[in-house]
PDB file of C-alpha atoms and ligand atoms in Angstrom:
ATOM      1  CA  MET Y 169      55.076  90.303  86.640  1.00 59.00           C
ATOM      2  CA  MET Y 170      54.732  93.347  88.831  1.00 60.00           C
ATOM      3  CA  SER Y 171      54.620  96.518  86.806  1.00 54.00           C
ATOM      4  CA  ALA Y 172      57.113  99.346  87.218  1.00 55.00           C
ATOM      5  CA  PRO Y 173      55.675 102.746  88.283  1.00 59.00           C
ATOM      6  CA  ALA Y 174      54.186 105.047  85.682  1.00 57.00           C
ATOM      7  CA  GLY Y 175      56.693 107.641  84.518  1.00 64.00           C
ATOM      8  CA  ASP Y 176      54.352 110.649  84.622  1.00 76.00           C
ATOM      9  CA  ARG Y 177      54.161 111.091  88.410  1.00 86.00           C
ATOM     10  CA  PRO Y 178      56.573 110.834  91.327  1.00 92.00           C
ATOM     11  CA  LEU Y 179      57.312 107.449  92.803  1.00 95.00           C
ATOM     12  CA  ARG Y 180      54.940 106.724  95.688  1.00 98.00           C
ATOM     13  CA  ILE Y 181      56.609 104.903  98.567  1.00 98.00           C
ATOM     14  CA  LEU Y 182      54.974 103.279 101.598  1.00 98.00           C
ATOM     15  CA  ILE Y 183      57.170 102.585 104.613  1.00 98.00           C
ATOM     16  CA  SER Y 184      56.510 100.279 107.527  1.00 98.00           C
ATOM     17  CA  ASN Y 185      58.511  98.269 110.056  1.00 97.00           C
ATOM     18  CA  ASP Y 186      58.207  95.993 113.067  1.00 95.00           C
ATOM     19  CA  ASP Y 187      60.153  98.107 115.574  1.00 96.00           C
ATOM     20  CA  GLY Y 188      57.361 100.654 115.820  1.00 96.00           C
ATOM     21  CA  ILE Y 189      56.685 104.258 114.794  1.00 97.00           C
ATOM     22  CA  HIS Y 190      59.406 105.722 117.072  1.00 97.00           C
ATOM     23  CA  ALA Y 191      62.236 103.424 115.916  1.00 97.00           C
ATOM     24  CA  PRO Y 192      65.435 105.137 114.702  1.00 97.00           C
ATOM     25  CA  GLY Y 193      65.593 102.624 111.832  1.00 98.00           C
ATOM     26  CA  LEU Y 194      62.230 103.877 110.557  1.00 98.00           C
ATOM     27  CA  ALA Y 195      63.602 107.433 110.522  1.00 98.00           C
ATOM     28  CA  ALA Y 196      66.660 106.153 108.621  1.00 98.00           C
ATOM     29  CA  LEU Y 197      64.397 104.460 106.063  1.00 98.00           C
ATOM     30  CA  GLU Y 198      62.396 107.684 105.652  1.00 98.00           C
ATOM     31  CA  ARG Y 199      65.610 109.554 104.858  1.00 98.00           C
ATOM     32  CA  ILE Y 200      66.482 106.811 102.329  1.00 98.00           C
ATOM     33  CA  ALA Y 201      63.035 107.082 100.706  1.00 98.00           C
ATOM     34  CA  ARG Y 202      63.207 110.890 100.524  1.00 97.00           C
ATOM     35  CA  GLN Y 203      66.370 110.587  98.453  1.00 97.00           C
ATOM     36  CA  LEU Y 204      64.120 108.982  95.808  1.00 97.00           C
ATOM     37  CA  THR Y 205      60.809 110.871  96.035  1.00 97.00           C
ATOM     38  CA  ASP Y 206      58.762 113.404  98.035  1.00 96.00           C
ATOM     39  CA  ASP Y 207      55.703 111.117  98.053  1.00 97.00           C
ATOM     40  CA  VAL Y 208      56.527 109.073 101.149  1.00 98.00           C
ATOM     41  CA  TRP Y 209      53.828 107.544 103.389  1.00 98.00           C
ATOM     42  CA  VAL Y 210      54.543 105.999 106.771  1.00 98.00           C
ATOM     43  CA  VAL Y 211      52.171 103.488 108.371  1.00 98.00           C
ATOM     44  CA  ALA Y 212      53.866 101.729 111.273  1.00 97.00           C
ATOM     45  CA  PRO Y 213      52.903  99.786 114.396  1.00 97.00           C
ATOM     46  CA  GLU Y 214      52.190 101.846 117.509  1.00 95.00           C
ATOM     47  CA  ALA Y 215      54.310  99.419 119.575  1.00 90.00           C
ATOM     48  CA  GLU Y 216      57.245  97.139 118.809  1.00 86.00           C
ATOM     49  CA  GLN Y 217      56.264  93.965 116.911  1.00 83.00           C
ATOM     50  CA  SER Y 218      59.605  92.231 116.378  1.00 82.00           C
ATOM     51  CA  ALA Y 219      59.273  88.481 115.648  1.00 79.00           C
ATOM     52  CA  ALA Y 220      55.551  89.052 114.982  1.00 80.00           C
ATOM     53  CA  SER Y 221      56.025  87.141 111.747  1.00 85.00           C
ATOM     54  CA  HIS Y 222      53.141  87.384 109.258  1.00 87.00           C
ATOM     55  CA  SER Y 223      50.406  87.581 111.869  1.00 87.00           C
ATOM     56  CA  LEU Y 224      47.158  89.339 111.054  1.00 89.00           C
ATOM     57  CA  THR Y 225      44.815  90.796 113.672  1.00 90.00           C
ATOM     58  CA  ILE Y 226      41.314  89.406 113.126  1.00 88.00           C
ATOM     59  CA  HIS Y 227      39.870  89.014 116.636  1.00 90.00           C
ATOM     60  CA  ARG Y 228      39.605  92.707 117.502  1.00 94.00           C
ATOM     61  CA  PRO Y 229      39.149  96.016 115.658  1.00 93.00           C
ATOM     62  CA  LEU Y 230      42.184  98.021 114.529  1.00 94.00           C
ATOM     63  CA  ARG Y 231      42.711 101.738 115.145  1.00 95.00           C
ATOM     64  CA  LEU Y 232      44.441 103.754 112.462  1.00 96.00           C
ATOM     65  CA  LYS Y 233      45.705 107.044 113.965  1.00 97.00           C
ATOM     66  CA  LYS Y 234      46.911 110.002 111.925  1.00 97.00           C
ATOM     67  CA  VAL Y 235      50.093 111.457 113.434  1.00 97.00           C
ATOM     68  CA  SER Y 236      50.712 114.064 110.727  1.00 97.00           C
ATOM     69  CA  ASP Y 237      50.449 114.390 106.959  1.00 96.00           C
ATOM     70  CA  ARG Y 238      50.999 110.933 105.351  1.00 97.00           C
ATOM     71  CA  ARG Y 239      52.039 109.501 108.732  1.00 98.00           C
ATOM     72  CA  TYR Y 240      49.914 106.978 110.669  1.00 98.00           C
ATOM     73  CA  THR Y 241      50.101 104.356 113.384  1.00 97.00           C
ATOM     74  CA  VAL Y 242      48.148 101.124 113.708  1.00 97.00           C
ATOM     75  CA  ASP Y 243      47.662  99.264 117.008  1.00 96.00           C
ATOM     76  CA  GLY Y 244      48.511  96.008 115.277  1.00 95.00           C
ATOM     77  CA  THR Y 245      51.187  94.051 113.437  1.00 95.00           C
ATOM     78  CA  PRO Y 246      53.370  95.017 110.456  1.00 96.00           C
ATOM     79  CA  THR Y 247      51.050  92.944 108.257  1.00 96.00           C
ATOM     80  CA  ASP Y 248      48.017  94.916 109.544  1.00 96.00           C
ATOM     81  CA  CYS Y 249      49.846  98.179 108.761  1.00 97.00           C
ATOM     82  CA  VAL Y 250      50.571  97.314 105.131  1.00 98.00           C
ATOM     83  CA  LEU Y 251      47.117  95.843 104.519  1.00 97.00           C
ATOM     84  CA  LEU Y 252      45.309  98.883 105.962  1.00 98.00           C
ATOM     85  CA  ALA Y 253      47.626 101.298 104.161  1.00 98.00           C
ATOM     86  CA  VAL Y 254      47.299  99.702 100.733  1.00 98.00           C
ATOM     87  CA  ASN Y 255      43.641  98.640 100.728  1.00 97.00           C
ATOM     88  CA  HIS Y 256      42.189 101.451 102.853  1.00 97.00           C
ATOM     89  CA  LEU Y 257      44.295 104.598 103.326  1.00 97.00           C
ATOM     90  CA  MET Y 258      45.977 104.611  99.923  1.00 97.00           C
ATOM     91  CA  ALA Y 259      43.298 102.684  98.018  1.00 97.00           C
ATOM     92  CA  ASP Y 260      42.838 105.548  95.510  1.00 97.00           C
ATOM     93  CA  GLN Y 261      46.477 105.436  94.512  1.00 97.00           C
ATOM     94  CA  ARG Y 262      48.432 102.466  95.750  1.00 97.00           C
ATOM     95  CA  PRO Y 263      52.158 102.726  96.489  1.00 98.00           C
ATOM     96  CA  ASP Y 264      54.607 101.754  93.743  1.00 97.00           C
ATOM     97  CA  VAL Y 265      56.877 100.127  96.286  1.00 98.00           C
ATOM     98  CA  VAL Y 266      56.795  99.167  99.956  1.00 98.00           C
ATOM     99  CA  LEU Y 267      59.942  99.439 102.101  1.00 98.00           C
ATOM    100  CA  SER Y 268      60.123  97.757 105.481  1.00 98.00           C
ATOM    101  CA  GLY Y 269      62.677  98.477 108.210  1.00 96.00           C
ATOM    102  CA  VAL Y 270      65.377  99.386 108.668  1.00 98.00           C
ATOM    103  CA  ASN Y 271      65.202  96.669 111.297  1.00 97.00           C
ATOM    104  CA  HIS Y 272      67.245  97.030 114.460  1.00 96.00           C
ATOM    105  CA  GLY Y 273      69.100  93.747 113.923  1.00 95.00           C
ATOM    106  CA  GLN Y 274      69.794  91.405 111.046  1.00 95.00           C
ATOM    107  CA  ASN Y 275      67.274  89.114 109.328  1.00 96.00           C
ATOM    108  CA  LEU Y 276      69.465  86.369 107.886  1.00 95.00           C
ATOM    109  CA  GLY Y 277      68.991  82.661 107.287  1.00 93.00           C
ATOM    110  CA  GLU Y 278      65.855  81.303 108.937  1.00 89.00           C
ATOM    111  CA  ASP Y 279      65.144  84.695 110.559  1.00 89.00           C
ATOM    112  CA  VAL Y 280      63.106  85.202 107.402  1.00 90.00           C
ATOM    113  CA  THR Y 281      60.338  82.999 108.791  1.00 90.00           C
ATOM    114  CA  TYR Y 282      60.056  84.819 112.152  1.00 90.00           C
ATOM    115  CA  SER Y 283      60.648  88.386 111.073  1.00 93.00           C
ATOM    116  CA  GLY Y 284      57.962  91.048 111.288  1.00 95.00           C
ATOM    117  CA  THR Y 285      60.141  93.243 109.057  1.00 96.00           C
ATOM    118  CA  ILE Y 286      60.026  90.696 106.253  1.00 97.00           C
ATOM    119  CA  ALA Y 287      56.329  90.031 106.921  1.00 96.00           C
ATOM    120  CA  ALA Y 288      55.485  93.648 106.034  1.00 97.00           C
ATOM    121  CA  ALA Y 289      57.270  93.118 102.716  1.00 98.00           C
ATOM    122  CA  MET Y 290      55.470  89.773 102.290  1.00 97.00           C
ATOM    123  CA  GLU Y 291      52.104  91.445 102.724  1.00 97.00           C
ATOM    124  CA  ALA Y 292      52.962  94.037 100.066  1.00 98.00           C
ATOM    125  CA  THR Y 293      54.124  91.241  97.772  1.00 98.00           C
ATOM    126  CA  LEU Y 294      50.854  89.352  98.240  1.00 97.00           C
ATOM    127  CA  LEU Y 295      49.033  92.599  97.369  1.00 97.00           C
ATOM    128  CA  GLY Y 296      50.987  92.726  94.101  1.00 97.00           C
ATOM    129  CA  ILE Y 297      53.390  95.524  95.078  1.00 98.00           C
ATOM    130  CA  ARG Y 298      57.181  95.451  94.838  1.00 98.00           C
ATOM    131  CA  ALA Y 299      58.742  95.245  98.273  1.00 98.00           C
ATOM    132  CA  PHE Y 300      62.109  95.453 100.007  1.00 98.00           C
ATOM    133  CA  ALA Y 301      62.875  94.397 103.590  1.00 98.00           C
ATOM    134  CA  PHE Y 302      65.887  96.161 105.134  1.00 98.00           C
ATOM    135  CA  SER Y 303      67.766  95.099 108.263  1.00 98.00           C
ATOM    136  CA  LEU Y 304      70.956  96.282 109.920  1.00 98.00           C
ATOM    137  CA  ARG Y 305      73.342  93.955 111.724  1.00 97.00           C
ATOM    138  CA  LEU Y 306      74.269  95.205 115.209  1.00 95.00           C
ATOM    139  CA  ARG Y 307      77.622  95.004 116.886  1.00 88.00           C
ATOM    140  CA  ASP Y 308      77.881  94.433 120.613  1.00 81.00           C
ATOM    141  CA  GLY Y 309      78.620  97.567 122.545  1.00 82.00           C
ATOM    142  CA  ARG Y 310      78.290 100.124 119.770  1.00 84.00           C
ATOM    143  CA  ASP Y 311      75.543 102.266 118.298  1.00 88.00           C
ATOM    144  CA  PRO Y 312      73.872 101.020 115.106  1.00 93.00           C
ATOM    145  CA  ASP Y 313      75.499 102.341 111.894  1.00 90.00           C
ATOM    146  CA  TRP Y 314      72.305 103.774 110.349  1.00 96.00           C
ATOM    147  CA  ALA Y 315      74.547 105.864 108.067  1.00 97.00           C
ATOM    148  CA  THR Y 316      75.587 102.642 106.309  1.00 97.00           C
ATOM    149  CA  ALA Y 317      71.968 101.910 105.401  1.00 98.00           C
ATOM    150  CA  GLU Y 318      71.430 105.526 104.333  1.00 98.00           C
ATOM    151  CA  ARG Y 319      74.490 105.592 102.097  1.00 98.00           C
ATOM    152  CA  TRP Y 320      73.803 102.281 100.317  1.00 98.00           C
ATOM    153  CA  GLY Y 321      70.008 101.905 100.530  1.00 98.00           C
ATOM    154  CA  PRO Y 322      68.945 104.302  97.750  1.00 97.00           C
ATOM    155  CA  ASP Y 323      71.154 102.547  95.188  1.00 97.00           C
ATOM    156  CA  VAL Y 324      69.709  99.146  96.132  1.00 98.00           C
ATOM    157  CA  ILE Y 325      66.167 100.481  95.668  1.00 98.00           C
ATOM    158  CA  ARG Y 326      66.950 102.290  92.393  1.00 96.00           C
ATOM    159  CA  LYS Y 327      68.523  99.198  90.835  1.00 96.00           C
ATOM    160  CA  GLY Y 328      65.780  96.927  92.164  1.00 96.00           C
ATOM    161  CA  MET Y 329      63.030  99.197  90.855  1.00 95.00           C
ATOM    162  CA  ALA Y 330      64.728  99.275  87.454  1.00 94.00           C
ATOM    163  CA  LEU Y 331      64.137  95.520  87.084  1.00 94.00           C
ATOM    164  CA  ALA Y 332      61.715  95.171  84.192  1.00 91.00           C
ATOM    165  CA  ASP Y 333      60.743  91.607  85.061  1.00 91.00           C
ATOM    166  CA  TRP Y 334      60.173  91.529  88.822  1.00 94.00           C
ATOM    167  CA  PRO Y 335      58.239  88.272  89.231  1.00 93.00           C
ATOM    168  CA  ARG Y 336      55.041  87.945  91.231  1.00 93.00           C
ATOM    169  CA  HIS Y 337      55.361  86.582  94.794  1.00 96.00           C
ATOM    170  CA  VAL Y 338      58.989  87.674  95.138  1.00 97.00           C
ATOM    171  CA  LEU Y 339      60.421  90.239  97.565  1.00 98.00           C
ATOM    172  CA  LEU Y 340      63.972  91.384  98.173  1.00 98.00           C
ATOM    173  CA  ASN Y 341      65.497  90.846 101.602  1.00 98.00           C
ATOM    174  CA  VAL Y 342      68.402  93.241 102.153  1.00 98.00           C
ATOM    175  CA  ASN Y 343      70.838  93.153 105.101  1.00 98.00           C
ATOM    176  CA  PHE Y 344      73.453  95.774 105.922  1.00 98.00           C
ATOM    177  CA  PRO Y 345      76.632  94.773 107.808  1.00 97.00           C
ATOM    178  CA  ALA Y 346      77.714  96.346 111.097  1.00 96.00           C
ATOM    179  CA  VAL Y 347      80.469  98.466 109.530  1.00 95.00           C
ATOM    180  CA  GLU Y 348      80.935 102.140 108.641  1.00 95.00           C
ATOM    181  CA  PRO Y 349      79.612 103.224 105.226  1.00 96.00           C
ATOM    182  CA  ASP Y 350      83.110 103.333 103.684  1.00 97.00           C
ATOM    183  CA  GLU Y 351      84.015  99.869 104.986  1.00 97.00           C
ATOM    184  CA  VAL Y 352      81.172  98.020 103.223  1.00 98.00           C
ATOM    185  CA  ALA Y 353      82.559  95.109 101.162  1.00 98.00           C
ATOM    186  CA  GLY Y 354      80.164  95.606  98.236  1.00 97.00           C
ATOM    187  CA  ILE Y 355      76.666  94.336  97.414  1.00 98.00           C
ATOM    188  CA  HIS Y 356      76.222  90.578  96.970  1.00 98.00           C
ATOM    189  CA  VAL Y 357      73.155  88.809  95.603  1.00 98.00           C
ATOM    190  CA  VAL Y 358      73.056  85.458  97.419  1.00 98.00           C
ATOM    191  CA  ARG Y 359      70.734  82.744  98.734  1.00 97.00           C
ATOM    192  CA  HIS Y 360      69.785  82.642 102.393  1.00 96.00           C
ATOM    193  CA  ALA Y 361      71.690  80.356 104.745  1.00 94.00           C
ATOM    194  CA  ASN Y 362      70.096  77.672 106.887  1.00 91.00           C
ATOM    195  CA  ARG Y 363      70.836  78.924 110.348  1.00 84.00           C
ATOM    196  CA  LYS Y 364      68.103  79.013 112.895  1.00 76.00           C
ATOM    197  CA  ALA Y 365      67.579  81.105 116.024  1.00 72.00           C
ATOM    198  CA  GLY Y 366      66.976  79.251 119.269  1.00 70.00           C
ATOM    199  CA  ASP Y 367      69.752  76.691 119.258  1.00 71.00           C
ATOM    200  CA  ASP Y 368      71.014  78.548 122.304  1.00 78.00           C
ATOM    201  CA  LEU Y 369      68.479  78.295 125.103  1.00 86.00           C
ATOM    202  CA  PHE Y 370      69.518  79.916 128.355  1.00 89.00           C
ATOM    203  CA  GLU Y 371      68.053  78.328 131.453  1.00 91.00           C
ATOM    204  CA  ARG Y 372      68.284  80.499 134.568  1.00 94.00           C
ATOM    205  CA  MET Y 373      66.491  81.082 137.851  1.00 95.00           C
ATOM    206  CA  ASP Y 374      64.223  84.075 138.356  1.00 94.00           C
ATOM    207  CA  PRO Y 375      64.494  86.164 141.577  1.00 94.00           C
ATOM    208  CA  ARG Y 376      61.819  83.973 143.177  1.00 95.00           C
ATOM    209  CA  GLY Y 377      63.779  80.787 142.483  1.00 95.00           C
ATOM    210  CA  ARG Y 378      61.617  79.555 139.598  1.00 95.00           C
ATOM    211  CA  PRO Y 379      63.404  78.376 136.434  1.00 94.00           C
ATOM    212  CA  TYR Y 380      62.873  80.193 133.145  1.00 94.00           C
ATOM    213  CA  VAL Y 381      64.186  79.719 129.611  1.00 92.00           C
ATOM    214  CA  TRP Y 382      65.280  82.593 127.360  1.00 90.00           C
ATOM    215  CA  ILE Y 383      65.665  81.974 123.603  1.00 87.00           C
ATOM    216  CA  GLY Y 384      69.048  83.258 122.363  1.00 81.00           C
ATOM    217  CA  ALA Y 385      69.998  84.525 118.914  1.00 76.00           C
ATOM    218  CA  ALA Y 386      71.524  82.306 116.230  1.00 70.00           C
ATOM    219  CA  ARG Y 387      75.290  82.737 116.240  1.00 77.00           C
ATOM    220  CA  GLY Y 388      78.452  81.372 114.687  1.00 83.00           C
ATOM    221  CA  LEU Y 389      79.751  80.812 111.162  1.00 86.00           C
ATOM    222  CA  LYS Y 390      80.459  77.089 111.463  1.00 84.00           C
ATOM    223  CA  ASP Y 391      79.343  75.206 108.312  1.00 87.00           C
ATOM    224  CA  ILE Y 392      77.957  78.383 106.710  1.00 91.00           C
ATOM    225  CA  PRO Y 393      78.602  78.310 102.917  1.00 93.00           C
ATOM    226  CA  ALA Y 394      80.232  81.347 101.286  1.00 95.00           C
ATOM    227  CA  ASP Y 395      77.358  81.981  98.862  1.00 96.00           C
ATOM    228  CA  THR Y 396      74.860  82.839 101.598  1.00 97.00           C
ATOM    229  CA  ASP Y 397      73.511  85.947 103.314  1.00 97.00           C
ATOM    230  CA  VAL Y 398      75.010  84.991 106.682  1.00 96.00           C
ATOM    231  CA  HIS Y 399      78.507  84.699 105.198  1.00 97.00           C
ATOM    232  CA  VAL Y 400      78.263  87.958 103.221  1.00 98.00           C
ATOM    233  CA  VAL Y 401      77.018  90.076 106.120  1.00 97.00           C
ATOM    234  CA  GLU Y 402      78.843  88.507 109.074  1.00 96.00           C
ATOM    235  CA  ALA Y 403      82.122  87.211 107.627  1.00 96.00           C
ATOM    236  CA  LEU Y 404      82.665  89.550 104.672  1.00 97.00           C
ATOM    237  CA  GLY Y 405      81.056  92.760 105.934  1.00 97.00           C
ATOM    238  CA  GLY Y 406      79.107  93.178 102.689  1.00 98.00           C
ATOM    239  CA  ILE Y 407      75.454  93.923 101.909  1.00 98.00           C
ATOM    240  CA  SER Y 408      73.348  90.876 101.035  1.00 98.00           C
ATOM    241  CA  ILE Y 409      70.338  90.866  98.741  1.00 98.00           C
ATOM    242  CA  THR Y 410      68.258  87.680  98.677  1.00 98.00           C
ATOM    243  CA  PRO Y 411      65.144  87.270  96.554  1.00 98.00           C
ATOM    244  CA  ILE Y 412      62.509  85.506  98.680  1.00 97.00           C
ATOM    245  CA  HIS Y 413      59.740  83.508  97.001  1.00 96.00           C
ATOM    246  CA  LEU Y 414      56.344  83.278  98.685  1.00 94.00           C
ATOM    247  CA  ASP Y 415      55.279  80.137  96.822  1.00 92.00           C
ATOM    248  CA  LEU Y 416      56.182  77.623  99.521  1.00 91.00           C
ATOM    249  CA  THR Y 417      55.319  74.586  97.398  1.00 94.00           C
ATOM    250  CA  HIS Y 418      58.214  72.155  96.983  1.00 95.00           C
ATOM    251  CA  TYR Y 419      57.806  71.150  93.347  1.00 95.00           C
ATOM    252  CA  GLN Y 420      60.062  68.066  93.265  1.00 95.00           C
ATOM    253  CA  THR Y 421      58.197  66.564  96.204  1.00 97.00           C
ATOM    254  CA  LEU Y 422      54.881  67.583  94.668  1.00 96.00           C
ATOM    255  CA  ALA Y 423      55.688  65.559  91.549  1.00 95.00           C
ATOM    256  CA  ARG Y 424      56.870  62.557  93.576  1.00 96.00           C
ATOM    257  CA  LEU Y 425      53.820  62.643  95.827  1.00 96.00           C
ATOM    258  CA  GLN Y 426      51.546  62.832  92.798  1.00 96.00           C
ATOM    259  CA  GLU Y 427      53.128  59.607  91.599  1.00 95.00           C
ATOM    260  CA  VAL Y 428      52.696  57.988  95.007  1.00 96.00           C
ATOM    261  CA  PHE Y 429      49.080  59.076  95.444  1.00 95.00           C
ATOM    262  CA  GLY Y 430      48.201  58.742  91.775  1.00 85.00           C
TER     263      GLY Y 430
HETATM  264 MN1   MN G1421      62.392  94.369 114.725  1.00 94.71          MN
END
């Protein structure tokens, strides 16, 4: 189990993301965190790292730059940011919770495996710290509704942090729909769907007449069950919360293979 914060000091929150230190979603997440505590630390990538997944920089040194009080950049991935923050910068007093996001774009279904936003939360989870990944669905042709995340985010964190029995190796993946704060169709705890990015590949010609391929986003609600994150966020306009488990072992197959291999 991961312990809840001690009651005799303010909650200490670490924030990171994969859209980089200047992302508007990071500012939105800071405003969410400040509704809960004054002890907010930001350690974010210097440059955008979307779809960086859980990559760790080991073939070159990393530079941690102080921007202002409790605010730093790292010239690396979201995973680098959380690792350096927890085990180096904040080693004397680790954060009670790590928040990642709010990502500029949803992380639903199989996005979980590509997402740098979720990777930052994974790294915190592997370090034994409670973590939330936040993402906002975008709507074509309109500005992101960061206010929706700001209105609903604090309640999600408060209720999540109140869990007495948060298991090890589990993080919460939270997605906000692309609707105004008042239009949100509630909070739904659901499993993730199985919908993968990259089914749409766009083949075009570049200006010099050479072909290229551009990987498109996963789209469409065909065959998506109602009890999944994709359905809740895209069809219903609700907020999805999915607990993600970092033990990737498939136990039924493990048992069957043990029989096969004796
Ligand atoms: Mn991103």
